[in-house]
Amino acid sequence: MDINGTGQCLDISKYLEKYYLSTMYALEFIFGITGNSIVVFGYVFCLKNWKSGNIYLFSLTLSDWAFLCTLPLLVSSYSNGTWPYKMIWCQVNRILLHANLYTSILFLSLISIDRYLLMKYPFRNHFLQKRNVAVAFSIAIWVSVSLELLPMLFFIRVQNVTNSTNKCMDYASSGDADTSLTYSLILTVVGFIIPLCVMCFFYMKTLNVLKSRSSQLTAALTLEKPLTLVIMAMSIFSLLFTPYHIMRNVRIASRIKLWELSECTRNVINIVYILTRPVAFLNSVINPIFYFFMGDHFREMLISRVRHIFKRPASYCK
């Protein structure tokens, strides 16, 4: 942490919010909208036979869209240094942001289960792979996540910085720290750790199935790509979500009065917390990549559709 001539800590958090957060969220919006638009186009106009995995992936796309719609307001707010809208829009914005985070983790967990069942029982349609069950699970996820995020309404506030400047506070920096820490820890366990463990468990089981089949094949390279993607899925999403959840709880704990920390330490914690925030939401940019590579022949389907557009603009997907 930089120290000025008087020995006081320099708080650079406002500069990180103005330049780092606004830039990162702007890039996530641009690339996220582009990637997810391609996915929506492919699923809506090209896919006729919807399976359970397609339903989970499309639900994940809708979650990403909801998050991406919050970014222009955040970019404008951070770049201008003020929140010109009502408090309700600040609360809705922050809740949609967290809703994307926790619905994404749950949908990714369901996708990991669906992939495992597809690999384990390739010639049998399991109960969990039925379309009506997938729709029911998707709706249940939206409802459950909405309910678990309702308490955030009591913590998120708009802070008056000056007479003419307001600031939409992020969840970890707003509200009563003691109560917020308890809620945040529960949310971390229920919304992040348990679904992440489920996702990793079934990806590991899928990995074991793929390795078992690979040892039985003379051409093991046929399973090299699925093996690589399973490992990438576990690694990437663990790395994206874990730092944010750790620093969110540390940031809230640093605001508790009983924890006597220096102003310098609090500033350092806040700075590290700010750095992890846009990283956690990079999943909205990365998700379309996994659609492209892991979706059921999604790449071939999309390329075929594009060729049809250039040949016969009025034609439909075959």
PDB file of C-alpha atoms in Angstrom:
ATOM      1  CA  MET A   1       0.000   0.000   0.000  1.00  0.00           C
ATOM      2  CA  ASP A   2       1.375   3.406  -0.922  1.00  0.00           C
ATOM      3  CA  ILE A   3       2.053   5.835   1.885  1.00  0.00           C
ATOM      4  CA  ASN A   4       2.127   9.585   1.402  1.00  0.00           C
ATOM      5  CA  GLY A   5       4.450  12.020   3.060  1.00  0.00           C
ATOM      6  CA  THR A   6       2.319  12.392   6.189  1.00  0.00           C
ATOM      7  CA  GLY A   7       2.245   8.662   6.857  1.00  0.00           C
ATOM      8  CA  GLN A   8      -1.387   8.359   5.891  1.00  0.00           C
ATOM      9  CA  CYS A   9      -2.598   5.532   3.684  1.00  0.00           C
ATOM     10  CA  LEU A  10      -3.631   6.426   0.169  1.00  0.00           C
ATOM     11  CA  ASP A  11      -7.037   4.978  -0.628  1.00  0.00           C
ATOM     12  CA  ILE A  12      -7.023   4.160  -4.348  1.00  0.00           C
ATOM     13  CA  SER A  13     -10.359   2.307  -4.285  1.00  0.00           C
ATOM     14  CA  LYS A  14     -12.217   5.207  -5.917  1.00  0.00           C
ATOM     15  CA  TYR A  15      -9.723   5.189  -8.794  1.00  0.00           C
ATOM     16  CA  LEU A  16     -10.098   1.430  -9.203  1.00  0.00           C
ATOM     17  CA  GLU A  17     -13.861   1.843  -9.333  1.00  0.00           C
ATOM     18  CA  LYS A  18     -13.621   4.668 -11.870  1.00  0.00           C
ATOM     19  CA  TYR A  19     -11.095   3.071 -14.211  1.00  0.00           C
ATOM     20  CA  TYR A  20     -10.738  -0.640 -13.429  1.00  0.00           C
ATOM     21  CA  LEU A  21     -14.366  -1.585 -12.721  1.00  0.00           C
ATOM     22  CA  SER A  22     -15.823   0.604 -15.473  1.00  0.00           C
ATOM     23  CA  THR A  23     -13.346  -0.799 -18.022  1.00  0.00           C
ATOM     24  CA  MET A  24     -13.757  -4.434 -16.992  1.00  0.00           C
ATOM     25  CA  TYR A  25     -17.560  -4.261 -16.888  1.00  0.00           C
ATOM     26  CA  ALA A  26     -17.616  -2.479 -20.261  1.00  0.00           C
ATOM     27  CA  LEU A  27     -15.485  -5.244 -21.817  1.00  0.00           C
ATOM     28  CA  GLU A  28     -17.621  -7.941 -20.210  1.00  0.00           C
ATOM     29  CA  PHE A  29     -20.723  -6.269 -21.597  1.00  0.00           C
ATOM     30  CA  ILE A  30     -19.326  -6.062 -25.142  1.00  0.00           C
ATOM     31  CA  PHE A  31     -17.955  -9.597 -25.346  1.00  0.00           C
ATOM     32  CA  GLY A  32     -20.730 -11.098 -23.227  1.00  0.00           C
ATOM     33  CA  ILE A  33     -23.528  -9.615 -25.310  1.00  0.00           C
ATOM     34  CA  THR A  34     -21.804 -10.729 -28.506  1.00  0.00           C
ATOM     35  CA  GLY A  35     -21.183 -14.290 -27.357  1.00  0.00           C
ATOM     36  CA  ASN A  36     -24.559 -14.818 -25.733  1.00  0.00           C
ATOM     37  CA  SER A  37     -26.348 -13.305 -28.729  1.00  0.00           C
ATOM     38  CA  ILE A  38     -24.743 -15.963 -30.930  1.00  0.00           C
ATOM     39  CA  VAL A  39     -25.861 -18.657 -28.500  1.00  0.00           C
ATOM     40  CA  VAL A  40     -29.440 -17.340 -28.332  1.00  0.00           C
ATOM     41  CA  PHE A  41     -29.532 -17.128 -32.130  1.00  0.00           C
ATOM     42  CA  GLY A  42     -28.334 -20.705 -32.448  1.00  0.00           C
ATOM     43  CA  TYR A  43     -30.750 -22.158 -29.923  1.00  0.00           C
ATOM     44  CA  VAL A  44     -33.853 -20.178 -30.895  1.00  0.00           C
ATOM     45  CA  PHE A  45     -33.547 -20.400 -34.678  1.00  0.00           C
ATOM     46  CA  CYS A  46     -31.628 -23.625 -35.229  1.00  0.00           C
ATOM     47  CA  LEU A  47     -32.357 -26.103 -32.482  1.00  0.00           C
ATOM     48  CA  LYS A  48     -35.549 -28.095 -32.954  1.00  0.00           C
ATOM     49  CA  ASN A  49     -35.016 -31.087 -30.680  1.00  0.00           C
ATOM     50  CA  TRP A  50     -34.503 -29.623 -27.212  1.00  0.00           C
ATOM     51  CA  LYS A  51     -32.899 -31.929 -24.667  1.00  0.00           C
ATOM     52  CA  SER A  52     -32.434 -31.426 -20.927  1.00  0.00           C
ATOM     53  CA  GLY A  53     -28.888 -30.168 -21.409  1.00  0.00           C
ATOM     54  CA  ASN A  54     -30.072 -27.603 -23.961  1.00  0.00           C
ATOM     55  CA  ILE A  55     -32.699 -26.325 -21.511  1.00  0.00           C
ATOM     56  CA  TYR A  56     -30.090 -25.850 -18.761  1.00  0.00           C
ATOM     57  CA  LEU A  57     -27.711 -24.118 -21.157  1.00  0.00           C
ATOM     58  CA  PHE A  58     -30.422 -21.816 -22.473  1.00  0.00           C
ATOM     59  CA  SER A  59     -31.489 -20.991 -18.900  1.00  0.00           C
ATOM     60  CA  LEU A  60     -27.856 -20.159 -18.178  1.00  0.00           C
ATOM     61  CA  THR A  61     -27.908 -17.818 -21.185  1.00  0.00           C
ATOM     62  CA  LEU A  62     -30.970 -16.028 -19.809  1.00  0.00           C
ATOM     63  CA  SER A  63     -29.161 -15.618 -16.506  1.00  0.00           C
ATOM     64  CA  ASP A  64     -26.179 -14.114 -18.308  1.00  0.00           C
ATOM     65  CA  TRP A  65     -28.466 -11.754 -20.209  1.00  0.00           C
ATOM     66  CA  ALA A  66     -30.041 -10.519 -16.965  1.00  0.00           C
ATOM     67  CA  PHE A  67     -26.589  -9.784 -15.577  1.00  0.00           C
ATOM     68  CA  LEU A  68     -25.334  -8.117 -18.758  1.00  0.00           C
ATOM     69  CA  CYS A  69     -28.318  -5.765 -18.701  1.00  0.00           C
ATOM     70  CA  THR A  70     -27.089  -4.369 -15.366  1.00  0.00           C
ATOM     71  CA  LEU A  71     -23.645  -3.477 -16.668  1.00  0.00           C
ATOM     72  CA  PRO A  72     -24.386  -0.257 -18.608  1.00  0.00           C
ATOM     73  CA  LEU A  73     -25.771   1.346 -15.438  1.00  0.00           C
ATOM     74  CA  LEU A  74     -22.736   0.212 -13.448  1.00  0.00           C
ATOM     75  CA  VAL A  75     -20.273   1.420 -16.094  1.00  0.00           C
ATOM     76  CA  SER A  76     -22.006   4.806 -16.232  1.00  0.00           C
ATOM     77  CA  SER A  77     -22.106   5.053 -12.442  1.00  0.00           C
ATOM     78  CA  TYR A  78     -18.461   4.138 -11.863  1.00  0.00           C
ATOM     79  CA  SER A  79     -17.088   6.238 -14.720  1.00  0.00           C
ATOM     80  CA  ASN A  80     -19.062   9.333 -13.635  1.00  0.00           C
ATOM     81  CA  GLY A  81     -18.534   8.736  -9.933  1.00  0.00           C
ATOM     82  CA  THR A  82     -22.199   9.076  -9.034  1.00  0.00           C
ATOM     83  CA  TRP A  83     -25.474   7.133  -9.018  1.00  0.00           C
ATOM     84  CA  PRO A  84     -28.186   9.368 -10.583  1.00  0.00           C
ATOM     85  CA  TYR A  85     -31.050   6.872 -10.192  1.00  0.00           C
ATOM     86  CA  LYS A  86     -33.372   5.893  -7.354  1.00  0.00           C
ATOM     87  CA  MET A  87     -32.321   3.468  -4.635  1.00  0.00           C
ATOM     88  CA  ILE A  88     -34.688   0.740  -5.884  1.00  0.00           C
ATOM     89  CA  TRP A  89     -32.713   0.574  -9.142  1.00  0.00           C
ATOM     90  CA  CYS A  90     -29.504   0.251  -7.168  1.00  0.00           C
ATOM     91  CA  GLN A  91     -30.990  -2.671  -5.227  1.00  0.00           C
ATOM     92  CA  VAL A  92     -32.402  -4.345  -8.344  1.00  0.00           C
ATOM     93  CA  ASN A  93     -29.076  -3.893 -10.118  1.00  0.00           C
ATOM     94  CA  ARG A  94     -27.064  -5.500  -7.326  1.00  0.00           C
ATOM     95  CA  ILE A  95     -29.530  -8.353  -6.807  1.00  0.00           C
ATOM     96  CA  LEU A  96     -29.576  -9.194 -10.538  1.00  0.00           C
ATOM     97  CA  LEU A  97     -25.796  -9.220 -10.459  1.00  0.00           C
ATOM     98  CA  HIS A  98     -25.750 -11.752  -7.621  1.00  0.00           C
ATOM     99  CA  ALA A  99     -28.649 -13.703  -9.137  1.00  0.00           C
ATOM    100  CA  ASN A 100     -26.491 -14.344 -12.191  1.00  0.00           C
ATOM    101  CA  LEU A 101     -23.673 -15.575  -9.996  1.00  0.00           C
ATOM    102  CA  TYR A 102     -25.746 -18.110  -8.056  1.00  0.00           C
ATOM    103  CA  THR A 103     -28.040 -19.249 -10.857  1.00  0.00           C
ATOM    104  CA  SER A 104     -24.930 -19.785 -12.997  1.00  0.00           C
ATOM    105  CA  ILE A 105     -23.375 -22.038 -10.375  1.00  0.00           C
ATOM    106  CA  LEU A 106     -26.588 -24.045  -9.994  1.00  0.00           C
ATOM    107  CA  PHE A 107     -27.151 -24.399 -13.748  1.00  0.00           C
ATOM    108  CA  LEU A 108     -23.531 -25.446 -14.174  1.00  0.00           C
ATOM    109  CA  SER A 109     -24.079 -28.059 -11.454  1.00  0.00           C
ATOM    110  CA  LEU A 110     -27.132 -29.406 -13.279  1.00  0.00           C
ATOM    111  CA  ILE A 111     -25.179 -29.421 -16.545  1.00  0.00           C
ATOM    112  CA  SER A 112     -22.418 -31.443 -14.859  1.00  0.00           C
ATOM    113  CA  ILE A 113     -25.025 -33.989 -13.688  1.00  0.00           C
ATOM    114  CA  ASP A 114     -26.608 -34.090 -17.149  1.00  0.00           C
ATOM    115  CA  ARG A 115     -23.205 -34.630 -18.803  1.00  0.00           C
ATOM    116  CA  TYR A 116     -22.386 -37.442 -16.409  1.00  0.00           C
ATOM    117  CA  LEU A 117     -25.687 -39.217 -17.071  1.00  0.00           C
ATOM    118  CA  LEU A 118     -25.158 -38.776 -20.802  1.00  0.00           C
ATOM    119  CA  MET A 119     -21.707 -40.353 -20.588  1.00  0.00           C
ATOM    120  CA  LYS A 120     -22.642 -43.059 -18.096  1.00  0.00           C
ATOM    121  CA  TYR A 121     -25.912 -44.120 -19.749  1.00  0.00           C
ATOM    122  CA  PRO A 122     -25.592 -43.125 -23.436  1.00  0.00           C
ATOM    123  CA  PHE A 123     -28.422 -45.433 -24.548  1.00  0.00           C
ATOM    124  CA  ARG A 124     -30.876 -44.710 -21.733  1.00  0.00           C
ATOM    125  CA  ASN A 125     -32.970 -41.621 -21.091  1.00  0.00           C
ATOM    126  CA  HIS A 126     -32.652 -41.077 -17.348  1.00  0.00           C
ATOM    127  CA  PHE A 127     -35.529 -39.503 -15.378  1.00  0.00           C
ATOM    128  CA  LEU A 128     -33.414 -36.390 -14.738  1.00  0.00           C
ATOM    129  CA  GLN A 129     -32.867 -35.994 -18.489  1.00  0.00           C
ATOM    130  CA  LYS A 130     -36.531 -35.552 -19.354  1.00  0.00           C
ATOM    131  CA  ARG A 131     -37.457 -32.141 -20.747  1.00  0.00           C
ATOM    132  CA  ASN A 132     -40.307 -31.436 -18.322  1.00  0.00           C
ATOM    133  CA  VAL A 133     -38.013 -32.271 -15.390  1.00  0.00           C
ATOM    134  CA  ALA A 134     -35.341 -29.916 -16.771  1.00  0.00           C
ATOM    135  CA  VAL A 135     -37.891 -27.099 -17.120  1.00  0.00           C
ATOM    136  CA  ALA A 136     -39.131 -27.712 -13.560  1.00  0.00           C
ATOM    137  CA  PHE A 137     -35.568 -27.641 -12.190  1.00  0.00           C
ATOM    138  CA  SER A 138     -34.785 -24.434 -14.111  1.00  0.00           C
ATOM    139  CA  ILE A 139     -37.846 -22.656 -12.706  1.00  0.00           C
ATOM    140  CA  ALA A 140     -37.036 -23.958  -9.224  1.00  0.00           C
ATOM    141  CA  ILE A 141     -33.529 -22.505  -9.476  1.00  0.00           C
ATOM    142  CA  TRP A 142     -34.818 -19.046 -10.411  1.00  0.00           C
ATOM    143  CA  VAL A 143     -37.355 -19.091  -7.581  1.00  0.00           C
ATOM    144  CA  SER A 144     -34.950 -20.405  -4.937  1.00  0.00           C
ATOM    145  CA  VAL A 145     -32.169 -17.965  -5.845  1.00  0.00           C
ATOM    146  CA  SER A 146     -34.624 -15.040  -5.848  1.00  0.00           C
ATOM    147  CA  LEU A 147     -35.777 -16.007  -2.362  1.00  0.00           C
ATOM    148  CA  GLU A 148     -32.274 -16.442  -0.961  1.00  0.00           C
ATOM    149  CA  LEU A 149     -31.260 -13.001  -2.292  1.00  0.00           C
ATOM    150  CA  LEU A 150     -34.240 -11.091  -0.858  1.00  0.00           C
ATOM    151  CA  PRO A 151     -32.352 -10.222   2.379  1.00  0.00           C
ATOM    152  CA  MET A 152     -29.956  -8.130   0.286  1.00  0.00           C
ATOM    153  CA  LEU A 153     -32.708  -5.535   0.042  1.00  0.00           C
ATOM    154  CA  PHE A 154     -32.024  -4.711   3.709  1.00  0.00           C
ATOM    155  CA  PHE A 155     -28.279  -4.230   3.177  1.00  0.00           C
ATOM    156  CA  ILE A 156     -27.856  -2.461  -0.175  1.00  0.00           C
ATOM    157  CA  ARG A 157     -28.164   1.309   0.076  1.00  0.00           C
ATOM    158  CA  VAL A 158     -27.381   4.493  -1.847  1.00  0.00           C
ATOM    159  CA  GLN A 159     -24.842   6.584   0.053  1.00  0.00           C
ATOM    160  CA  ASN A 160     -24.717  10.380  -0.074  1.00  0.00           C
ATOM    161  CA  VAL A 161     -21.062  11.238  -0.735  1.00  0.00           C
ATOM    162  CA  THR A 162     -21.683  14.968  -1.270  1.00  0.00           C
ATOM    163  CA  ASN A 163     -24.756  17.132  -1.711  1.00  0.00           C
ATOM    164  CA  SER A 164     -24.751  16.442  -5.456  1.00  0.00           C
ATOM    165  CA  THR A 165     -23.155  12.978  -5.522  1.00  0.00           C
ATOM    166  CA  ASN A 166     -24.674   9.619  -4.580  1.00  0.00           C
ATOM    167  CA  LYS A 167     -23.053   6.202  -4.661  1.00  0.00           C
ATOM    168  CA  CYS A 168     -24.754   2.842  -5.191  1.00  0.00           C
ATOM    169  CA  MET A 169     -22.942   0.744  -2.601  1.00  0.00           C
ATOM    170  CA  ASP A 170     -22.016  -2.838  -3.374  1.00  0.00           C
ATOM    171  CA  TYR A 171     -23.378  -5.485  -1.021  1.00  0.00           C
ATOM    172  CA  ALA A 172     -20.171  -6.079   0.968  1.00  0.00           C
ATOM    173  CA  SER A 173     -19.696  -2.354   1.643  1.00  0.00           C
ATOM    174  CA  SER A 174     -23.248  -1.540   2.712  1.00  0.00           C
ATOM    175  CA  GLY A 175     -25.547  -2.250   5.642  1.00  0.00           C
ATOM    176  CA  ASP A 176     -24.889  -3.575   9.138  1.00  0.00           C
ATOM    177  CA  ALA A 177     -21.645  -5.573   8.977  1.00  0.00           C
ATOM    178  CA  ASP A 178     -22.427  -7.993  11.836  1.00  0.00           C
ATOM    179  CA  THR A 179     -25.742  -9.169  10.370  1.00  0.00           C
ATOM    180  CA  SER A 180     -24.419  -9.004   6.816  1.00  0.00           C
ATOM    181  CA  LEU A 181     -21.456 -11.284   7.620  1.00  0.00           C
ATOM    182  CA  THR A 182     -23.747 -13.997   8.987  1.00  0.00           C
ATOM    183  CA  TYR A 183     -25.934 -13.808   5.894  1.00  0.00           C
ATOM    184  CA  SER A 184     -22.928 -13.710   3.569  1.00  0.00           C
ATOM    185  CA  LEU A 185     -21.375 -16.818   5.148  1.00  0.00           C
ATOM    186  CA  ILE A 186     -24.654 -18.731   4.811  1.00  0.00           C
ATOM    187  CA  LEU A 187     -24.985 -17.541   1.213  1.00  0.00           C
ATOM    188  CA  THR A 188     -21.410 -18.615   0.506  1.00  0.00           C
ATOM    189  CA  VAL A 189     -22.013 -22.123   1.823  1.00  0.00           C
ATOM    190  CA  VAL A 190     -25.485 -22.661   0.349  1.00  0.00           C
ATOM    191  CA  GLY A 191     -25.098 -20.718  -2.882  1.00  0.00           C
ATOM    192  CA  PHE A 192     -21.462 -21.397  -3.729  1.00  0.00           C
ATOM    193  CA  ILE A 193     -19.628 -24.152  -1.819  1.00  0.00           C
ATOM    194  CA  ILE A 194     -22.335 -26.845  -1.957  1.00  0.00           C
ATOM    195  CA  PRO A 195     -23.173 -26.359  -5.691  1.00  0.00           C
ATOM    196  CA  LEU A 196     -19.468 -26.150  -6.531  1.00  0.00           C
ATOM    197  CA  CYS A 197     -18.824 -29.425  -4.696  1.00  0.00           C
ATOM    198  CA  VAL A 198     -21.722 -31.019  -6.590  1.00  0.00           C
ATOM    199  CA  MET A 199     -20.366 -29.737  -9.897  1.00  0.00           C
ATOM    200  CA  CYS A 200     -16.836 -30.956  -9.160  1.00  0.00           C
ATOM    201  CA  PHE A 201     -18.110 -34.326  -7.903  1.00  0.00           C
ATOM    202  CA  PHE A 202     -20.022 -35.099 -11.087  1.00  0.00           C
ATOM    203  CA  TYR A 203     -17.289 -33.725 -13.341  1.00  0.00           C
ATOM    204  CA  MET A 204     -14.870 -36.048 -11.556  1.00  0.00           C
ATOM    205  CA  LYS A 205     -17.239 -38.963 -12.095  1.00  0.00           C
ATOM    206  CA  THR A 206     -17.509 -37.950 -15.766  1.00  0.00           C
ATOM    207  CA  LEU A 207     -13.733 -37.783 -15.910  1.00  0.00           C
ATOM    208  CA  ASN A 208     -13.487 -41.318 -14.514  1.00  0.00           C
ATOM    209  CA  VAL A 209     -16.008 -42.594 -17.070  1.00  0.00           C
ATOM    210  CA  LEU A 210     -14.075 -40.969 -19.908  1.00  0.00           C
ATOM    211  CA  LYS A 211     -10.758 -42.349 -18.655  1.00  0.00           C
ATOM    212  CA  SER A 212     -12.283 -45.810 -18.340  1.00  0.00           C
ATOM    213  CA  ARG A 213     -13.530 -45.675 -21.926  1.00  0.00           C
ATOM    214  CA  SER A 214     -10.254 -44.216 -23.114  1.00  0.00           C
ATOM    215  CA  SER A 215      -8.337 -47.201 -21.718  1.00  0.00           C
ATOM    216  CA  GLN A 216     -10.666 -49.530 -23.606  1.00  0.00           C
ATOM    217  CA  LEU A 217     -10.172 -47.796 -26.955  1.00  0.00           C
ATOM    218  CA  THR A 218      -7.240 -48.226 -29.275  1.00  0.00           C
ATOM    219  CA  ALA A 219      -7.656 -44.624 -30.431  1.00  0.00           C
ATOM    220  CA  ALA A 220      -7.684 -42.789 -27.105  1.00  0.00           C
ATOM    221  CA  LEU A 221      -7.437 -39.440 -28.882  1.00  0.00           C
ATOM    222  CA  THR A 222     -11.186 -39.565 -29.590  1.00  0.00           C
ATOM    223  CA  LEU A 223     -11.800 -38.707 -25.936  1.00  0.00           C
ATOM    224  CA  GLU A 224      -8.972 -36.201 -25.533  1.00  0.00           C
ATOM    225  CA  LYS A 225     -11.203 -33.195 -26.160  1.00  0.00           C
ATOM    226  CA  PRO A 226     -13.981 -34.182 -23.688  1.00  0.00           C
ATOM    227  CA  LEU A 227     -11.374 -34.937 -21.031  1.00  0.00           C
ATOM    228  CA  THR A 228      -9.699 -31.567 -21.539  1.00  0.00           C
ATOM    229  CA  LEU A 229     -12.987 -29.657 -21.425  1.00  0.00           C
ATOM    230  CA  VAL A 230     -14.102 -31.363 -18.207  1.00  0.00           C
ATOM    231  CA  ILE A 231     -10.839 -30.411 -16.499  1.00  0.00           C
ATOM    232  CA  MET A 232     -11.077 -26.858 -17.873  1.00  0.00           C
ATOM    233  CA  ALA A 233     -14.657 -26.491 -16.617  1.00  0.00           C
ATOM    234  CA  MET A 234     -13.729 -27.454 -13.065  1.00  0.00           C
ATOM    235  CA  SER A 235     -10.588 -25.319 -13.001  1.00  0.00           C
ATOM    236  CA  ILE A 236     -11.913 -22.150 -14.614  1.00  0.00           C
ATOM    237  CA  PHE A 237     -15.115 -21.783 -12.654  1.00  0.00           C
ATOM    238  CA  SER A 238     -13.396 -22.624  -9.356  1.00  0.00           C
ATOM    239  CA  LEU A 239     -10.790 -19.944 -10.027  1.00  0.00           C
ATOM    240  CA  LEU A 240     -13.407 -17.370 -11.031  1.00  0.00           C
ATOM    241  CA  PHE A 241     -15.786 -17.746  -8.097  1.00  0.00           C
ATOM    242  CA  THR A 242     -13.518 -18.596  -5.147  1.00  0.00           C
ATOM    243  CA  PRO A 243     -11.485 -15.335  -4.760  1.00  0.00           C
ATOM    244  CA  TYR A 244     -14.640 -13.205  -4.841  1.00  0.00           C
ATOM    245  CA  HIS A 245     -16.404 -15.183  -2.099  1.00  0.00           C
ATOM    246  CA  ILE A 246     -13.330 -15.173   0.113  1.00  0.00           C
ATOM    247  CA  MET A 247     -12.756 -11.441  -0.247  1.00  0.00           C
ATOM    248  CA  ARG A 248     -16.446 -10.553   0.078  1.00  0.00           C
ATOM    249  CA  ASN A 249     -16.564 -12.146   3.523  1.00  0.00           C
ATOM    250  CA  VAL A 250     -13.208 -10.645   4.509  1.00  0.00           C
ATOM    251  CA  ARG A 251     -14.407  -7.219   3.337  1.00  0.00           C
ATOM    252  CA  ILE A 252     -17.584  -7.444   5.434  1.00  0.00           C
ATOM    253  CA  ALA A 253     -15.644  -8.733   8.448  1.00  0.00           C
ATOM    254  CA  SER A 254     -13.185  -5.832   8.155  1.00  0.00           C
ATOM    255  CA  ARG A 255     -16.091  -3.423   8.695  1.00  0.00           C
ATOM    256  CA  ILE A 256     -17.062  -4.959  12.052  1.00  0.00           C
ATOM    257  CA  LYS A 257     -16.202  -2.542  14.839  1.00  0.00           C
ATOM    258  CA  LEU A 258     -15.011  -5.281  17.217  1.00  0.00           C
ATOM    259  CA  TRP A 259     -12.326  -6.223  14.690  1.00  0.00           C
ATOM    260  CA  GLU A 260      -9.873  -3.397  15.310  1.00  0.00           C
ATOM    261  CA  LEU A 261      -8.071  -2.902  12.027  1.00  0.00           C
ATOM    262  CA  SER A 262      -6.042   0.059  10.873  1.00  0.00           C
ATOM    263  CA  GLU A 263      -7.352   2.211   8.083  1.00  0.00           C
ATOM    264  CA  CYS A 264      -4.516   0.988   5.867  1.00  0.00           C
ATOM    265  CA  THR A 265      -5.512  -2.650   6.358  1.00  0.00           C
ATOM    266  CA  ARG A 266      -9.155  -1.890   5.596  1.00  0.00           C
ATOM    267  CA  ASN A 267      -8.116  -0.080   2.420  1.00  0.00           C
ATOM    268  CA  VAL A 268      -5.950  -3.001   1.278  1.00  0.00           C
ATOM    269  CA  ILE A 269      -8.805  -5.456   1.902  1.00  0.00           C
ATOM    270  CA  ASN A 270     -11.223  -3.256  -0.045  1.00  0.00           C
ATOM    271  CA  ILE A 271      -8.774  -2.909  -2.933  1.00  0.00           C
ATOM    272  CA  VAL A 272      -8.263  -6.677  -3.225  1.00  0.00           C
ATOM    273  CA  TYR A 273     -12.034  -7.170  -2.965  1.00  0.00           C
ATOM    274  CA  ILE A 274     -12.601  -4.690  -5.820  1.00  0.00           C
ATOM    275  CA  LEU A 275     -10.079  -6.566  -7.976  1.00  0.00           C
ATOM    276  CA  THR A 276     -11.952  -9.864  -7.531  1.00  0.00           C
ATOM    277  CA  ARG A 277     -15.425  -8.526  -8.364  1.00  0.00           C
ATOM    278  CA  PRO A 278     -15.319  -8.380 -12.187  1.00  0.00           C
ATOM    279  CA  VAL A 279     -13.285 -11.603 -12.263  1.00  0.00           C
ATOM    280  CA  ALA A 280     -16.190 -13.485 -10.658  1.00  0.00           C
ATOM    281  CA  PHE A 281     -18.529 -12.350 -13.407  1.00  0.00           C
ATOM    282  CA  LEU A 282     -16.271 -13.295 -16.299  1.00  0.00           C
ATOM    283  CA  ASN A 283     -18.354 -16.484 -16.440  1.00  0.00           C
ATOM    284  CA  SER A 284     -20.886 -14.607 -18.570  1.00  0.00           C
ATOM    285  CA  VAL A 285     -18.163 -14.126 -21.183  1.00  0.00           C
ATOM    286  CA  ILE A 286     -16.718 -17.632 -20.861  1.00  0.00           C
ATOM    287  CA  ASN A 287     -20.051 -19.502 -20.880  1.00  0.00           C
ATOM    288  CA  PRO A 288     -20.628 -19.034 -24.651  1.00  0.00           C
ATOM    289  CA  ILE A 289     -17.217 -20.602 -25.286  1.00  0.00           C
ATOM    290  CA  PHE A 290     -18.362 -23.724 -23.491  1.00  0.00           C
ATOM    291  CA  TYR A 291     -21.620 -23.674 -25.456  1.00  0.00           C
ATOM    292  CA  PHE A 292     -19.548 -23.561 -28.606  1.00  0.00           C
ATOM    293  CA  PHE A 293     -17.308 -26.471 -27.692  1.00  0.00           C
ATOM    294  CA  MET A 294     -19.473 -28.580 -25.385  1.00  0.00           C
ATOM    295  CA  GLY A 295     -22.978 -27.991 -26.768  1.00  0.00           C
ATOM    296  CA  ASP A 296     -24.378 -30.874 -28.776  1.00  0.00           C
ATOM    297  CA  HIS A 297     -22.779 -30.166 -32.175  1.00  0.00           C
ATOM    298  CA  PHE A 298     -23.429 -26.476 -31.547  1.00  0.00           C
ATOM    299  CA  ARG A 299     -20.525 -25.323 -33.690  1.00  0.00           C
ATOM    300  CA  GLU A 300     -21.628 -27.413 -36.688  1.00  0.00           C
ATOM    301  CA  MET A 301     -25.228 -26.311 -36.239  1.00  0.00           C
ATOM    302  CA  LEU A 302     -24.270 -22.635 -36.118  1.00  0.00           C
ATOM    303  CA  ILE A 303     -21.942 -22.788 -39.102  1.00  0.00           C
ATOM    304  CA  SER A 304     -24.628 -24.605 -41.084  1.00  0.00           C
ATOM    305  CA  ARG A 305     -27.134 -21.872 -40.221  1.00  0.00           C
ATOM    306  CA  VAL A 306     -24.754 -19.093 -41.238  1.00  0.00           C
ATOM    307  CA  ARG A 307     -24.160 -20.792 -44.578  1.00  0.00           C
ATOM    308  CA  HIS A 308     -27.907 -21.025 -45.124  1.00  0.00           C
ATOM    309  CA  ILE A 309     -28.284 -17.307 -44.397  1.00  0.00           C
ATOM    310  CA  PHE A 310     -25.708 -16.338 -47.000  1.00  0.00           C
ATOM    311  CA  LYS A 311     -27.103 -18.746 -49.568  1.00  0.00           C
ATOM    312  CA  ARG A 312     -30.809 -18.268 -48.920  1.00  0.00           C
ATOM    313  CA  PRO A 313     -31.607 -15.522 -46.370  1.00  0.00           C
ATOM    314  CA  ALA A 314     -35.216 -16.607 -46.011  1.00  0.00           C
ATOM    315  CA  SER A 315     -34.443 -20.262 -45.322  1.00  0.00           C
ATOM    316  CA  TYR A 316     -34.693 -21.971 -41.954  1.00  0.00           C
ATOM    317  CA  CYS A 317     -32.382 -24.370 -40.149  1.00  0.00           C
ATOM    318  CA  LYS A 318     -32.544 -27.927 -41.247  1.00  0.00           C
TER     319      LYS A 318
END
